[in-house]
Amino acid sequence: MTAERAVSGAIALTRMWANIYTLAMARTRRAERLAELESDLHEQRTAAGRDSYVLAWSILFRALRGAPADALNVAEMWLPDRVLRRLQEPLAAAGVAAIVATGILLAGLPTVDFATHVYQRAIFLQHGFALWNNFWYAGRYSFVTYSLLFYPLAGVVGVEVVAVVAVALAALMFSVVVLRQWGRDAIWSSRTFAVVWGGIVLSAAFPFALGTAMALLAIWALQRRRLWRFYLLASLTVLASPLAFLVLTATLAGIAIGRHLSSGSSESRRIATS
Amino acid sequence: MKPGSLRNATICAILPDVARRKVGAVLPIEVAILETALALRRSGIDAFHGFLLAKTMRDREGARVLIAHGTLYRALRRMEAAGWLESEWEEPAAAQHEGRPRRRLYRVTTSGRLALAAGAAPAPIRSPRVIEGLT
């Protein structure tokens, strides 16, 4: 890739992100924000004198670092102050995960299993929930082992959109769950998860990403002692990805064992001190 | 009201957009923007656009990277809503003549200068020059 292409790519990604986060803005405000960004990008490119990889990285880095502030701009339009303050970190995590995932998809990096989802989506649109597909290897179940939830959603809005939303939702919920459990100590876990989780797009394990988002929602429901909501979300986890459901089951089993052991040791302490 | 009596607490109380922040606080980024804007004015540049501000801030602070788009324009919008800055789009002809997109030009208002004077702690300086001066 030449330096000129790298700079053009960075500008295109920045524009793309701006077009996404300004969607919810009023028309005039959106036009002004986009025009101001356009001016900034032009000035930076002109001031640099010539295109270079450093310039491309600088433009992209400015967009990436500003993503949480952009996400907050959007959130401020809808959410009351009290909720917004509590959701500030999770929203920032979701914004970062979304921009990493979108960047990977737009950059056209090789995503291992992407073709599978495009094919599966086409099968779903043409044949609905076909149980068996004879045209894949020596025949296999179409959706049951992959996802019953992902392809209908992808059929409506597209594979990429569902993937990015699932990744962002999982980052948001991971942040909500760990901050609720461990408070401010978990901030860096939340942030690192957001960056790394965006990279799951490289494996194109999109149904798993959606399933993980549902599983984290289920854990959140459990934290809040909303059992019916938990059952519903656990069911959606199975529908989104059997593998994610397995992870959810293992996580819950781990929590249950941990609680059992800690209650056992506190019981021992109680007996020893009595 | 005398100009000196217009404190940040008063400004925050009368402007809903900044009402939720801690009374008397001007955020470090706002201090940096106001100080940079006033420095630009002293050097003869009365109105500035976003990238010029970002570049000047980087040079003044000795930072290696430019401020992020989202952070900069969010702060500028907030400060304009607070009445500390005012902005206008330049004439299309000027931009067309130079073959570039139109610039949105900002100016510091009297309220902005007063807010800086009333509520600002000195902006953190990360300049290597300062470090050299200490050693």
XYZ file of C-alpha atoms in Angstrom:
409
model
C 0.000 0.000 0.000
C 1.415 3.399 -0.968
C 1.484 6.290 1.505
C -1.081 8.168 -0.586
C -3.484 5.235 -0.417
C -2.894 4.879 3.297
C -3.794 8.540 3.873
C -6.854 8.296 1.616
C -7.907 5.138 3.478
C -7.499 6.821 6.868
C -9.553 9.792 5.688
C -12.237 7.472 4.267
C -12.451 5.567 7.577
C -12.685 8.813 9.539
C -15.436 10.080 7.225
C -17.258 6.762 7.498
C -17.180 6.872 11.281
C -18.363 10.493 11.281
C -21.214 9.566 8.962
C -22.263 6.847 11.397
C -22.117 8.773 14.669
C -23.773 11.874 13.251
C -26.763 9.887 11.938
C -28.837 10.709 14.997
C -28.074 14.442 14.887
C -30.396 17.104 13.555
C -29.781 17.752 9.868
C -28.133 21.172 10.240
C -25.933 20.128 13.121
C -24.894 16.989 11.264
C -24.002 18.930 8.127
C -21.957 21.393 10.176
C -20.109 18.643 12.043
C -19.260 16.815 8.810
C -18.176 20.034 7.070
C -15.964 20.986 10.009
C -14.337 17.558 10.033
C -13.838 17.751 6.275
C -12.068 21.079 6.694
C -9.892 19.664 9.489
C -8.863 16.638 7.396
C -8.016 18.853 4.435
C -5.990 21.257 6.578
C -4.056 18.430 8.211
C -3.225 16.842 4.870
C -2.183 20.199 3.404
C -0.118 21.146 6.462
C 1.769 17.843 6.282
C 3.073 18.808 2.830
C 3.153 15.268 1.498
C 1.372 12.001 2.227
C 3.126 9.575 4.545
C 2.305 6.610 6.732
C 2.839 8.834 9.756
C 0.159 11.215 8.476
C -2.239 8.305 7.809
C -1.697 6.982 11.317
C -2.099 10.454 12.831
C -5.481 10.929 11.132
C -6.689 7.469 12.126
C -5.383 7.834 15.671
C -7.224 11.166 16.077
C -10.456 9.506 14.966
C -9.933 6.491 17.244
C -9.097 8.525 20.331
C -12.057 10.796 19.708
C -14.525 7.914 19.325
C -15.595 7.879 23.001
C -16.345 11.622 22.856
C -18.302 11.088 19.641
C -20.269 8.254 21.240
C -21.016 10.504 24.212
C -22.326 13.197 21.896
C -24.848 10.728 20.535
C -25.728 9.323 23.951
C -26.337 12.808 25.371
C -29.154 13.275 22.893
C -31.160 10.352 24.276
C -30.159 9.571 27.812
C -30.858 11.500 31.008
C -27.810 12.835 32.873
C -27.975 10.309 35.711
C -28.007 7.324 33.350
C -25.391 8.900 31.130
C -22.918 9.382 33.979
C -23.303 5.726 34.944
C -23.016 4.547 31.352
C -20.112 6.778 30.377
C -17.442 4.064 30.595
C -19.581 1.271 29.032
C -20.588 3.573 26.168
C -16.985 4.494 25.566
C -16.093 0.772 25.526
C -18.886 0.099 23.033
C -17.712 2.987 20.850
C -14.128 1.732 20.807
C -15.164 -1.871 20.033
C -17.463 -0.639 17.254
C -14.797 1.492 15.640
C -12.202 -1.320 15.787
C -14.685 -3.773 14.246
C -15.842 -1.282 11.612
C -12.233 -0.417 10.788
C -11.328 -4.057 10.217
C -14.377 -4.644 8.022
C -13.864 -1.471 5.988
C -10.151 -2.082 5.579
C -11.051 -5.384 3.922
C -8.695 -7.412 6.099
C -9.094 -11.177 5.558
C -11.827 -12.325 7.921
C -11.586 -16.088 8.155
C -15.201 -17.229 8.129
C -16.914 -14.266 6.467
C -17.868 -16.149 3.288
C -19.766 -18.706 5.386
C -22.070 -16.028 6.776
C -22.700 -14.462 3.384
C -23.605 -17.922 2.045
C -25.740 -18.829 5.056
C -27.570 -15.506 4.816
C -28.307 -16.171 1.137
C -29.571 -19.676 2.009
C -31.814 -18.219 4.696
C -33.220 -15.536 2.385
C -33.952 -18.102 -0.335
C -35.072 -21.125 1.673
C -35.806 -19.919 5.197
C -34.840 -22.216 8.047
C -33.810 -25.182 5.895
C -32.777 -27.996 8.218
C -30.270 -29.736 5.964
C -27.920 -28.397 3.296
C -26.578 -31.005 0.881
C -24.264 -28.551 -0.891
C -21.888 -27.991 1.993
C -19.131 -30.610 2.289
C -20.994 -33.944 2.339
C -24.142 -32.299 3.730
C -24.735 -30.721 7.131
C -27.314 -28.973 9.275
C -27.730 -25.419 7.985
C -28.486 -23.309 11.010
C -28.971 -25.452 14.089
C -25.248 -25.804 14.734
C -24.456 -22.214 13.703
C -27.151 -19.762 14.739
C -30.902 -19.506 14.559
C -30.861 -15.835 15.487
C -27.970 -14.353 13.550
C -29.108 -15.068 9.991
C -32.653 -13.666 10.241
C -31.123 -10.451 11.645
C -28.405 -10.455 8.986
C -31.094 -11.051 6.379
C -32.742 -7.788 7.372
C -29.825 -5.429 7.968
C -26.777 -7.221 6.562
C -24.010 -9.393 8.010
C -21.635 -6.489 8.738
C -24.175 -4.370 10.618
C -25.241 -7.243 12.885
C -21.581 -8.097 13.474
C -20.611 -4.558 14.513
C -23.701 -4.114 16.685
C -23.084 -7.501 18.371
C -19.440 -6.637 19.051
C -20.345 -3.204 20.456
C -23.171 -4.640 22.572
C -20.869 -7.285 24.053
C -18.249 -4.636 24.910
C -20.965 -2.465 26.484
C -22.360 -5.318 28.556
C -18.940 -6.622 29.588
C -18.166 -3.164 30.923
C -21.539 -2.926 32.709
C -21.108 -6.366 34.298
C -17.502 -5.971 35.503
C -17.988 -2.394 36.741
C -21.080 -3.472 38.630
C -19.190 -6.396 40.165
C -15.798 -4.865 40.918
C -16.319 -1.093 40.616
C -13.615 1.273 39.351
C -10.962 -1.467 39.735
C -12.363 -3.055 36.576
C -11.976 -0.003 34.314
C -8.884 -1.263 32.526
C -10.430 -4.718 32.091
C -13.364 -3.004 30.433
C -11.116 -0.927 28.173
C -8.779 -3.727 27.123
C -11.734 -6.020 26.446
C -13.258 -3.352 24.192
C -10.120 -3.081 22.062
C -9.406 -6.811 21.892
C -13.032 -7.851 21.395
C -13.302 -5.621 18.310
C -10.655 -7.914 16.808
C -13.015 -10.903 16.887
C -14.192 -9.623 13.519
C -10.923 -11.013 12.107
C -12.163 -14.527 12.851
C -15.661 -13.639 11.589
C -17.155 -15.592 14.493
C -20.194 -13.303 14.296
C -22.851 -15.680 15.713
C -20.520 -16.300 18.661
C -20.131 -12.514 19.114
C -23.914 -12.151 19.121
C -24.249 -15.094 21.508
C -21.639 -13.567 23.819
C -23.574 -10.285 23.871
C -26.720 -12.218 24.860
C -24.792 -14.211 27.467
C -23.424 -11.016 29.039
C -26.944 -9.571 29.063
C -28.065 -12.760 30.823
C -25.309 -12.418 33.448
C -26.312 -8.781 33.954
C -29.926 -9.888 34.495
C -28.673 -12.397 37.048
C -26.657 -9.694 38.826
C -29.873 -7.699 39.134
C -31.801 -10.776 40.315
C -34.165 -10.579 37.335
C -34.669 -14.308 36.880
C -37.262 -14.311 34.122
C -35.179 -11.893 32.125
C -32.183 -14.169 32.709
C -34.091 -17.226 31.380
C -35.182 -15.287 28.326
C -31.662 -14.014 27.595
C -30.109 -17.431 28.229
C -32.577 -18.831 25.660
C -31.578 -16.119 23.198
C -27.949 -17.076 23.829
C -28.664 -20.655 22.691
C -30.466 -19.352 19.631
C -27.633 -16.964 18.798
C -24.801 -19.433 19.346
C -24.719 -22.857 21.027
C -21.007 -22.269 21.670
C -21.710 -19.007 23.524
C -24.310 -20.861 25.586
C -21.639 -23.392 26.501
C -19.388 -20.524 27.625
C -22.285 -19.044 29.628
C -22.928 -22.416 31.288
C -19.243 -22.827 32.142
C -19.118 -19.279 33.548
C -22.189 -19.814 35.702
C -20.852 -23.173 36.871
C -17.588 -21.447 37.802
C -19.469 -18.754 39.750
C -21.560 -21.425 41.526
C -18.479 -23.482 42.447
C -16.663 -20.353 43.611
C -19.570 -19.367 45.839
C -19.886 -22.890 47.183
C -16.182 -22.998 48.069
C -16.197 -19.545 49.656
C -19.321 -20.333 51.674
C -17.685 -23.638 52.709
C -14.515 -21.911 53.872
C -16.455 -19.242 55.768
C -18.434 -22.045 57.429
C -15.126 -23.734 58.405
C -13.867 -20.435 59.820
C -17.099 -20.036 61.779
C -16.759 -23.550 63.263
C -13.055 -23.017 64.013
C -13.683 -19.759 65.852
C -16.683 -21.033 67.822
C -22.626 43.509 37.043
C -18.949 44.394 36.981
C -16.939 42.246 34.553
C -14.764 40.943 37.372
C -17.770 39.675 39.292
C -18.832 37.294 36.522
C -17.432 34.141 38.041
C -17.617 30.674 36.549
C -20.181 29.658 39.157
C -22.491 32.363 37.820
C -21.824 31.333 34.266
C -22.601 27.701 35.098
C -25.796 28.657 36.855
C -27.200 30.622 33.928
C -26.152 28.241 31.160
C -27.966 24.910 31.263
C -25.476 23.150 29.012
C -22.709 23.398 31.586
C -24.904 23.346 34.686
C -24.095 19.741 35.571
C -20.361 20.238 35.928
C -18.804 21.018 39.278
C -19.360 24.686 40.081
C -16.290 26.808 39.520
C -14.567 24.236 37.334
C -13.191 24.923 33.927
C -12.011 21.674 32.421
C -8.292 21.419 31.610
C -9.059 21.053 27.903
C -11.128 24.250 28.003
C -8.306 26.093 29.738
C -5.894 24.834 27.083
C -8.225 25.928 24.282
C -8.817 29.385 25.755
C -5.127 29.931 26.455
C -4.183 28.790 22.967
C -6.842 30.988 21.403
C -5.588 34.009 23.337
C -2.006 33.194 22.365
C -3.105 33.084 18.727
C -4.785 36.449 19.150
C -1.600 37.920 20.594
C 0.238 36.695 17.513
C -2.272 38.491 15.296
C -4.693 35.642 14.508
C -8.063 36.755 15.807
C -10.205 33.912 14.451
C -9.028 30.315 14.293
C -10.291 27.048 12.829
C -10.241 23.614 14.449
C -7.064 22.248 12.903
C -5.081 25.450 13.521
C -6.134 25.256 17.166
C -5.161 21.575 17.387
C -1.777 22.230 15.797
C -1.022 25.264 17.974
C -2.060 23.373 21.118
C 0.287 20.539 20.193
C 3.166 22.943 19.564
C 2.565 24.923 22.772
C 2.342 21.831 24.935
C 5.195 20.043 23.223
C 2.915 17.057 22.674
C 3.697 14.504 20.003
C 0.146 13.952 18.796
C -2.717 16.210 17.809
C -5.840 16.342 19.935
C -8.524 13.876 18.762
C -11.284 15.110 16.463
C -14.066 13.999 18.804
C -12.498 15.556 21.887
C -11.712 18.865 20.175
C -15.031 19.481 18.460
C -17.052 18.301 21.426
C -15.190 20.810 23.629
C -15.603 23.596 21.072
C -19.353 22.943 20.841
C -19.676 22.941 24.638
C -17.681 26.156 24.962
C -19.714 27.848 22.264
C -22.908 26.832 24.066
C -21.428 28.278 27.261
C -20.819 31.550 25.457
C -17.035 31.369 25.824
C -16.491 31.110 22.084
C -18.418 32.323 19.075
C -18.110 30.954 15.587
C -19.017 31.700 12.005
C -18.463 29.949 8.700
C -16.148 31.817 6.373
C -17.378 33.139 3.037
C -17.577 30.374 0.392
C -15.701 32.561 -2.077
C -12.592 32.648 0.120
C -12.516 28.865 0.399
C -13.239 28.403 -3.305
C -10.450 30.792 -4.203
C -7.960 28.675 -2.255
C -9.505 25.370 -3.387
C -10.309 23.980 0.058
C -13.386 23.284 2.211
C -14.888 26.188 4.157
C -13.486 26.793 7.616
C -15.512 27.354 10.729
C -13.792 30.251 12.474
C -13.914 30.645 16.254
C -13.255 33.677 18.431
C -12.920 33.956 22.191
C -15.652 36.124 23.714
C -15.415 38.366 26.741
C -17.170 35.629 28.755
C -14.478 33.200 27.646
C -11.693 35.500 28.836
C -13.492 36.055 32.134
C -14.098 32.328 32.606
C -10.416 31.690 32.038
C -9.402 34.408 34.460
C -11.958 33.387 37.098
C -11.852 29.637 37.119
C -8.705 28.494 35.426
C -5.847 26.712 37.022
C -2.738 26.886 34.845
C -2.927 24.366 32.026
C -0.634 21.382 32.561
C 2.450 21.922 30.450
C 4.167 18.807 29.167
C 6.763 20.670 27.224
C 10.223 19.137 27.096
C 11.472 22.739 27.224
C 10.051 23.073 30.722
C 11.706 19.837 31.796
C 14.993 21.046 30.341
C 14.566 24.275 32.264
C 14.269 22.344 35.527
C 17.379 20.282 35.036
